[in-house]
């Protein structure tokens, strides 16, 4: 019984992923999370830029709140910047983002990479 439930869940997840990928392709001209033989996936900087350009559209397609997408856009821009940042303000902002994320998506555990980015990101030099 549990094996059948797990299989059904995997099928539903695969179907949802394909639907989201199709929306990204049609609405934003993004090939998201497609394996490139010998190169990894299509998830690169260009894909990320298009994803974060319009949080309203990507929120509607993914079901992730526009606020969370907007906050990650800012966090990633700060990390990519060569400008000096106020580490304390950054730390407060990422902590608030983590709290919003945990509160909004109680059903989903934060990944180790997400934890590192949000909780320990201010320690990156």
XYZ file of C-alpha atoms in Angstrom:
125
model
C 0.000 0.000 0.000
C 2.760 2.462 0.923
C 4.731 1.552 -2.208
C 1.671 2.290 -4.376
C 1.163 5.630 -2.616
C 4.827 6.551 -3.164
C 4.603 5.612 -6.842
C 1.440 7.678 -7.280
C 3.148 10.642 -5.568
C 6.175 10.345 -7.882
C 3.890 10.275 -10.925
C 1.989 13.366 -9.722
C 5.282 15.149 -9.050
C 6.616 14.276 -12.528
C 3.376 15.491 -14.142
C 3.486 18.774 -12.202
C 7.161 19.275 -13.129
C 6.412 18.818 -16.827
C 3.485 21.257 -16.625
C 5.691 23.881 -14.930
C 8.511 23.326 -17.448
C 6.025 23.803 -20.301
C 4.782 27.066 -18.766
C 8.356 28.334 -18.388
C 9.066 27.504 -22.011
C 5.851 29.118 -23.297
C 5.723 32.228 -21.087
C 9.378 33.048 -20.414
C 11.282 31.152 -23.116
C 13.155 29.189 -20.413
C 14.168 25.539 -20.648
C 14.155 24.869 -16.900
C 15.812 21.839 -15.321
C 16.462 20.037 -18.597
C 19.487 17.728 -18.658
C 22.182 18.767 -21.139
C 24.246 15.758 -22.170
C 27.705 16.133 -20.666
C 26.999 19.630 -19.269
C 24.609 19.222 -16.309
C 21.289 21.043 -16.693
C 19.901 24.169 -18.297
C 19.695 25.805 -14.847
C 22.283 28.526 -15.360
C 22.638 32.253 -14.785
C 20.553 33.146 -17.838
C 17.752 30.860 -16.682
C 17.905 32.378 -13.189
C 17.829 35.946 -14.531
C 14.690 35.250 -16.551
C 13.103 33.465 -13.593
C 13.671 36.386 -11.211
C 12.892 39.165 -13.726
C 9.170 38.930 -13.054
C 8.261 37.424 -9.674
C 4.537 37.777 -10.424
C 4.715 35.436 -13.419
C 7.065 32.913 -11.808
C 4.987 32.903 -8.621
C 1.870 32.118 -10.622
C 3.597 29.250 -12.394
C 5.330 27.688 -9.387
C 2.985 28.444 -6.505
C 5.889 29.997 -4.564
C 4.923 33.361 -3.097
C 5.940 36.474 -4.975
C 7.474 37.812 -1.751
C 9.802 34.798 -1.396
C 10.861 34.979 -5.043
C 11.511 38.724 -4.719
C 13.550 38.232 -1.550
C 15.707 35.552 -3.178
C 16.235 37.843 -6.160
C 17.686 40.452 -3.802
C 19.778 37.919 -1.837
C 21.316 36.455 -4.991
C 22.055 39.910 -6.406
C 23.812 40.905 -3.187
C 25.921 37.738 -3.223
C 26.854 38.293 -6.869
C 27.734 41.932 -6.292
C 31.293 43.099 -5.862
C 30.103 46.070 -3.799
C 30.637 46.280 -0.065
C 27.508 45.298 1.870
C 26.261 45.984 5.374
C 26.654 42.476 6.782
C 24.324 43.076 9.734
C 21.493 44.320 7.487
C 22.086 41.368 5.166
C 21.999 38.954 8.111
C 18.693 40.419 9.360
C 17.206 40.266 5.843
C 18.184 36.626 5.268
C 16.971 35.623 8.751
C 13.605 37.289 8.051
C 13.479 35.482 4.715
C 14.140 32.141 6.432
C 11.375 32.835 8.962
C 8.890 33.745 6.216
C 9.879 30.644 4.264
C 9.446 28.297 7.243
C 6.165 29.934 8.280
C 4.724 29.905 4.753
C 5.813 26.392 3.781
C 5.584 24.327 6.987
C 5.058 21.175 4.937
C 8.463 21.485 3.249
C 11.814 21.127 5.010
C 14.493 23.681 4.230
C 17.296 22.108 2.222
C 20.851 22.216 3.617
C 21.904 24.629 0.832
C 18.968 26.921 1.556
C 19.824 26.841 5.269
C 23.449 27.685 4.516
C 22.446 30.576 2.250
C 19.883 32.080 4.623
C 21.388 31.359 8.032
C 25.117 31.414 7.303
C 25.223 33.520 4.107
C 26.394 36.592 5.977
C 29.598 34.730 6.852
C 30.594 34.407 3.192
C 33.522 36.726 2.539
